[in-house]
Amino acid sequence: ETGVTQTPRHLVMGMTNKKSLKCEQHLGHNAMYWYKQSAKKPLELMFVYNFKEQTENNSVPSRFSPECPNSSHLFLHLHTLQPEDSALYLCASSQDFKSAGANVLTFGAGSRLTVL
Amino acid sequence: AQKVTQAQTEISVVEKEDVTLDCVYETRDTTYYLFWYKQPPSGELVFLIRRNSFDEQNEISGRYSWNFQKSTSSFNFTITASQVVDSAVYFCALSSPNSGYALNFGKGTSLLVTP
């Protein structure tokens, strides 16, 4: 248990469904991240929230919609996904962002998403 | 632009062998940070080490050691006397103040240690 909890661990959805991924951390961290891990590709940073404010959006399609209601919770809302969106989605947190403290990320175990 | 290259996609060794995972990086920044993370089959990435660009001292932690060489832009990771529990995917990563401290990961090296 790393201190970052992701649910669900596995999700299968059709292209027309709407679902959400949830991430929770109780480490007292102020920055939270969504990463996408696809086979044979480097981890891709999707979104960063620092003190509940979105600071990074790396050209992610609008069918992915993040939400950070507080520093401990992060959601990734999914709608009208494509089969190529199937991947492992990893949540991470760090002390803060845009400082050396941002470097050391604590990751969750990921949510394995399959889009049919 | 920053880039991390882990040329070894998969490595297979027998238990108790030593194994070195290679990492080569590219950056124009003079201040930067290098990392290694381990991803076991359970999925979560586990932080192993962080080094800054001004500290080229090699580091040893138990069976793990890291060799940082700025001259060759490499930050290699050696596991001595490997064990089955070392089987995982290992990622090298790079960040810098100029990139907003965002981590740039390599594609990872999958290490399989067999009994």
mmCIF file of N, CA, C and O in Angstrom, chain A residues 6 33-47 58 87-92 105-110, chain B residues 4 6 37-39 43-46 89-94 102-109:
data_model
loop_
_atom_site.group_PDB
_atom_site.id
_atom_site.type_symbol
_atom_site.label_atom_id
_atom_site.label_comp_id
_atom_site.label_asym_id
_atom_site.label_seq_id
_atom_site.Cartn_x
_atom_site.Cartn_y
_atom_site.Cartn_z
ATOM 1 N N GLN A 6 -6.349 3.812 -5.893
ATOM 2 C CA GLN A 6 -7.104 4.028 -7.125
ATOM 3 C C GLN A 6 -8.233 3.007 -7.247
ATOM 4 O O GLN A 6 -8.034 1.822 -6.973
ATOM 5 N N TYR A 33 -1.547 13.893 -9.968
ATOM 6 C CA TYR A 33 -1.261 13.715 -11.388
ATOM 7 C C TYR A 33 -2.059 12.534 -11.955
ATOM 8 O O TYR A 33 -2.305 11.557 -11.249
ATOM 9 N N TRP A 34 -2.376 12.635 -13.231
ATOM 10 C CA TRP A 34 -2.828 11.476 -13.996
ATOM 11 C C TRP A 34 -1.796 11.179 -15.072
ATOM 12 O O TRP A 34 -1.393 12.071 -15.825
ATOM 13 N N TYR A 35 -1.369 9.906 -15.126
ATOM 14 C CA TYR A 35 -0.490 9.423 -16.173
ATOM 15 C C TYR A 35 -1.205 8.314 -16.933
ATOM 16 O O TYR A 35 -1.968 7.539 -16.370
ATOM 17 N N LYS A 36 -0.875 8.201 -18.218
ATOM 18 C CA LYS A 36 -1.369 7.107 -19.040
ATOM 19 C C LYS A 36 -0.191 6.209 -19.393
ATOM 20 O O LYS A 36 0.854 6.692 -19.842
ATOM 21 N N GLN A 37 -0.371 4.910 -19.176
ATOM 22 C CA GLN A 37 0.678 3.958 -19.539
ATOM 23 C C GLN A 37 0.135 2.984 -20.571
ATOM 24 O O GLN A 37 -0.694 2.131 -20.266
ATOM 25 N N SER A 38 0.630 3.113 -21.787
ATOM 26 C CA SER A 38 0.257 2.202 -22.868
ATOM 27 C C SER A 38 1.420 1.279 -23.140
ATOM 28 O O SER A 38 2.573 1.610 -22.865
ATOM 29 N N ALA A 39 1.100 0.138 -23.720
ATOM 30 C CA ALA A 39 2.153 -0.828 -24.050
ATOM 31 C C ALA A 39 3.168 -0.206 -25.003
ATOM 32 O O ALA A 39 2.804 0.510 -25.924
ATOM 33 N N LYS A 40 4.426 -0.468 -24.752
ATOM 34 C CA LYS A 40 5.522 -0.054 -25.627
ATOM 35 C C LYS A 40 5.712 1.458 -25.718
ATOM 36 O O LYS A 40 6.401 1.938 -26.615
ATOM 37 N N LYS A 41 5.095 2.212 -24.817
ATOM 38 C CA LYS A 41 5.249 3.670 -24.838
ATOM 39 C C LYS A 41 5.703 4.172 -23.479
ATOM 40 O O LYS A 41 5.388 3.550 -22.458
ATOM 41 N N PRO A 42 6.393 5.295 -23.448
ATOM 42 C CA PRO A 42 6.736 5.886 -22.146
ATOM 43 C C PRO A 42 5.474 6.359 -21.440
ATOM 44 O O PRO A 42 4.452 6.615 -22.089
ATOM 45 N N LEU A 43 5.560 6.482 -20.135
ATOM 46 C CA LEU A 43 4.433 7.049 -19.402
ATOM 47 C C LEU A 43 4.154 8.457 -19.910
ATOM 48 O O LEU A 43 5.070 9.257 -20.083
ATOM 49 N N GLU A 44 2.876 8.734 -20.125
ATOM 50 C CA GLU A 44 2.488 10.043 -20.630
ATOM 51 C C GLU A 44 1.779 10.826 -19.532
ATOM 52 O O GLU A 44 0.771 10.365 -18.997
ATOM 53 N N LEU A 45 2.299 12.012 -19.235
ATOM 54 C CA LEU A 45 1.633 12.871 -18.272
ATOM 55 C C LEU A 45 0.395 13.461 -18.922
ATOM 56 O O LEU A 45 0.473 14.020 -20.017
ATOM 57 N N MET A 46 -0.737 13.327 -18.246
ATOM 58 C CA MET A 46 -1.990 13.848 -18.784
ATOM 59 C C MET A 46 -2.359 15.173 -18.126
ATOM 60 O O MET A 46 -2.546 16.180 -18.791
ATOM 61 N N PHE A 47 -2.501 15.139 -16.816
ATOM 62 C CA PHE A 47 -2.955 16.316 -16.076
ATOM 63 C C PHE A 47 -2.181 16.436 -14.771
ATOM 64 O O PHE A 47 -1.766 15.447 -14.190
ATOM 65 N N ASN A 58 -1.667 18.199 -20.947
ATOM 66 C CA ASN A 58 -0.765 17.917 -22.059
ATOM 67 C C ASN A 58 -1.515 17.480 -23.307
ATOM 68 O O ASN A 58 -1.395 16.340 -23.752
ATOM 69 N N ALA A 87 -5.687 1.389 -21.666
ATOM 70 C CA ALA A 87 -4.351 1.560 -21.088
ATOM 71 C C ALA A 87 -4.462 1.419 -19.579
ATOM 72 O O ALA A 87 -5.542 1.253 -19.026
ATOM 73 N N LEU A 88 -3.321 1.523 -18.932
ATOM 74 C CA LEU A 88 -3.274 1.611 -17.473
ATOM 75 C C LEU A 88 -3.190 3.088 -17.117
ATOM 76 O O LEU A 88 -2.296 3.796 -17.586
ATOM 77 N N TYR A 89 -4.123 3.545 -16.310
ATOM 78 C CA TYR A 89 -4.128 4.952 -15.895
ATOM 79 C C TYR A 89 -3.634 5.022 -14.456
ATOM 80 O O TYR A 89 -4.235 4.445 -13.541
ATOM 81 N N LEU A 90 -2.535 5.744 -14.307
ATOM 82 C CA LEU A 90 -1.876 5.831 -13.012
ATOM 83 C C LEU A 90 -2.086 7.207 -12.401
ATOM 84 O O LEU A 90 -1.905 8.227 -13.056
ATOM 85 N N CYS A 91 -2.429 7.196 -11.147
ATOM 86 C CA CYS A 91 -2.530 8.430 -10.377
ATOM 87 C C CYS A 91 -1.274 8.533 -9.516
ATOM 88 O O CYS A 91 -0.717 7.520 -9.079
ATOM 89 N N ALA A 92 -0.825 9.740 -9.309
ATOM 90 C CA ALA A 92 0.338 9.955 -8.446
ATOM 91 C C ALA A 92 0.153 11.247 -7.672
ATOM 92 O O ALA A 92 -0.652 12.109 -8.041
ATOM 93 N N LEU A 105 7.423 11.274 -6.807
ATOM 94 C CA LEU A 105 6.015 10.935 -6.936
ATOM 95 C C LEU A 105 5.714 9.643 -6.202
ATOM 96 O O LEU A 105 6.509 8.700 -6.231
ATOM 97 N N THR A 106 4.544 9.612 -5.584
ATOM 98 C CA THR A 106 4.016 8.373 -5.030
ATOM 99 C C THR A 106 2.866 7.945 -5.922
ATOM 100 O O THR A 106 1.918 8.707 -6.124
ATOM 101 N N PHE A 107 2.971 6.754 -6.474
ATOM 102 C CA PHE A 107 1.990 6.263 -7.438
ATOM 103 C C PHE A 107 0.991 5.319 -6.802
ATOM 104 O O PHE A 107 1.314 4.586 -5.862
ATOM 105 N N GLY A 108 -0.197 5.322 -7.368
ATOM 106 C CA GLY A 108 -1.167 4.291 -7.074
ATOM 107 C C GLY A 108 -0.914 3.077 -7.955
ATOM 108 O O GLY A 108 -0.024 3.091 -8.817
ATOM 109 N N ALA A 109 -1.690 2.041 -7.743
ATOM 110 C CA ALA A 109 -1.498 0.790 -8.487
ATOM 111 C C ALA A 109 -2.115 0.835 -9.876
ATOM 112 O O ALA A 109 -1.890 -0.062 -10.679
ATOM 113 N N GLY A 110 -2.887 1.864 -10.149
ATOM 114 C CA GLY A 110 -3.422 2.038 -11.494
ATOM 115 C C GLY A 110 -4.815 1.470 -11.686
ATOM 116 O O GLY A 110 -5.273 0.606 -10.940
ATOM 117 N N VAL B 4 14.719 10.493 -22.561
ATOM 118 C CA VAL B 4 15.343 9.414 -21.796
ATOM 119 C C VAL B 4 15.261 8.147 -22.629
ATOM 120 O O VAL B 4 14.176 7.774 -23.095
ATOM 121 N N GLN B 6 16.019 4.105 -22.747
ATOM 122 C CA GLN B 6 16.362 2.830 -22.116
ATOM 123 C C GLN B 6 16.369 1.811 -23.247
ATOM 124 O O GLN B 6 15.327 1.322 -23.662
ATOM 125 N N TYR B 37 12.524 4.374 -11.081
ATOM 126 C CA TYR B 37 11.320 3.841 -10.465
ATOM 127 C C TYR B 37 11.204 2.365 -10.832
ATOM 128 O O TYR B 37 11.599 1.944 -11.912
ATOM 129 N N LYS B 38 10.609 1.609 -9.928
ATOM 130 C CA LYS B 38 10.370 0.183 -10.157
ATOM 131 C C LYS B 38 8.863 -0.048 -10.228
ATOM 132 O O LYS B 38 8.117 0.467 -9.392
ATOM 133 N N GLN B 39 8.417 -0.805 -11.226
ATOM 134 C CA GLN B 39 7.005 -1.152 -11.344
ATOM 135 C C GLN B 39 6.853 -2.667 -11.263
ATOM 136 O O GLN B 39 7.025 -3.371 -12.239
ATOM 137 N N GLY B 43 1.596 -3.159 -10.205
ATOM 138 C CA GLY B 43 1.222 -1.978 -10.975
ATOM 139 C C GLY B 43 1.775 -0.649 -10.515
ATOM 140 O O GLY B 43 2.075 0.206 -11.341
ATOM 141 N N GLU B 44 1.888 -0.430 -9.228
ATOM 142 C CA GLU B 44 2.301 0.899 -8.786
ATOM 143 C C GLU B 44 3.793 1.101 -8.992
ATOM 144 O O GLU B 44 4.583 0.205 -8.777
ATOM 145 N N LEU B 45 4.150 2.295 -9.416
ATOM 146 C CA LEU B 45 5.570 2.613 -9.556
ATOM 147 C C LEU B 45 6.123 2.990 -8.185
ATOM 148 O O LEU B 45 5.534 3.778 -7.458
ATOM 149 N N VAL B 46 7.268 2.427 -7.882
ATOM 150 C CA VAL B 46 7.899 2.673 -6.583
ATOM 151 C C VAL B 46 9.178 3.463 -6.803
ATOM 152 O O VAL B 46 10.040 3.066 -7.597
ATOM 153 N N VAL B 89 9.337 -4.008 -14.028
ATOM 154 C CA VAL B 89 9.739 -3.062 -15.069
ATOM 155 C C VAL B 89 10.377 -1.869 -14.371
ATOM 156 O O VAL B 89 9.827 -1.336 -13.405
ATOM 157 N N TYR B 90 11.536 -1.481 -14.856
ATOM 158 C CA TYR B 90 12.276 -0.384 -14.240
ATOM 159 C C TYR B 90 12.301 0.806 -15.200
ATOM 160 O O TYR B 90 12.620 0.672 -16.375
ATOM 161 N N PHE B 91 11.956 1.962 -14.650
ATOM 162 C CA PHE B 91 11.892 3.181 -15.449
ATOM 163 C C PHE B 91 12.928 4.182 -14.974
ATOM 164 O O PHE B 91 13.058 4.441 -13.775
ATOM 165 N N CYS B 92 13.606 4.760 -15.927
ATOM 166 C CA CYS B 92 14.496 5.885 -15.686
ATOM 167 C C CYS B 92 13.730 7.143 -16.071
ATOM 168 O O CYS B 92 12.915 7.121 -17.006
ATOM 169 N N ALA B 93 13.940 8.234 -15.351
ATOM 170 C CA ALA B 93 13.200 9.458 -15.636
ATOM 171 C C ALA B 93 14.077 10.673 -15.406
ATOM 172 O O ALA B 93 15.075 10.619 -14.677
ATOM 173 N N LEU B 94 13.681 11.771 -16.023
ATOM 174 C CA LEU B 94 14.453 13.018 -15.992
ATOM 175 C C LEU B 94 13.506 14.184 -15.774
ATOM 176 O O LEU B 94 12.409 14.206 -16.344
ATOM 177 N N ALA B 102 8.297 18.415 -14.525
ATOM 178 C CA ALA B 102 7.538 17.249 -14.991
ATOM 179 C C ALA B 102 8.502 16.121 -15.301
ATOM 180 O O ALA B 102 9.565 16.341 -15.884
ATOM 181 N N LEU B 103 8.150 14.936 -14.914
ATOM 182 C CA LEU B 103 9.008 13.780 -15.145
ATOM 183 C C LEU B 103 8.873 13.283 -16.578
ATOM 184 O O LEU B 103 7.775 13.052 -17.058
ATOM 185 N N ASN B 104 10.006 13.140 -17.254
ATOM 186 C CA ASN B 104 10.041 12.495 -18.569
ATOM 187 C C ASN B 104 10.584 11.089 -18.373
ATOM 188 O O ASN B 104 11.733 10.905 -17.989
ATOM 189 N N PHE B 105 9.746 10.118 -18.653
ATOM 190 C CA PHE B 105 10.128 8.735 -18.426
ATOM 191 C C PHE B 105 10.692 8.094 -19.690
ATOM 192 O O PHE B 105 10.293 8.418 -20.808
ATOM 193 N N GLY B 106 11.588 7.143 -19.499
ATOM 194 C CA GLY B 106 11.972 6.251 -20.582
ATOM 195 C C GLY B 106 10.888 5.204 -20.762
ATOM 196 O O GLY B 106 9.902 5.170 -20.023
ATOM 197 N N LYS B 107 11.072 4.327 -21.747
ATOM 198 C CA LYS B 107 10.056 3.323 -22.037
ATOM 199 C C LYS B 107 10.100 2.142 -21.070
ATOM 200 O O LYS B 107 9.218 1.308 -21.068
ATOM 201 N N GLY B 108 11.128 2.092 -20.266
ATOM 202 C CA GLY B 108 11.224 1.038 -19.267
ATOM 203 C C GLY B 108 11.979 -0.185 -19.755
ATOM 204 O O GLY B 108 12.030 -0.470 -20.959
ATOM 205 N N THR B 109 12.554 -0.892 -18.804
ATOM 206 C CA THR B 109 13.222 -2.166 -19.071
ATOM 207 C C THR B 109 12.560 -3.220 -18.206
ATOM 208 O O THR B 109 12.477 -3.060 -16.985
#
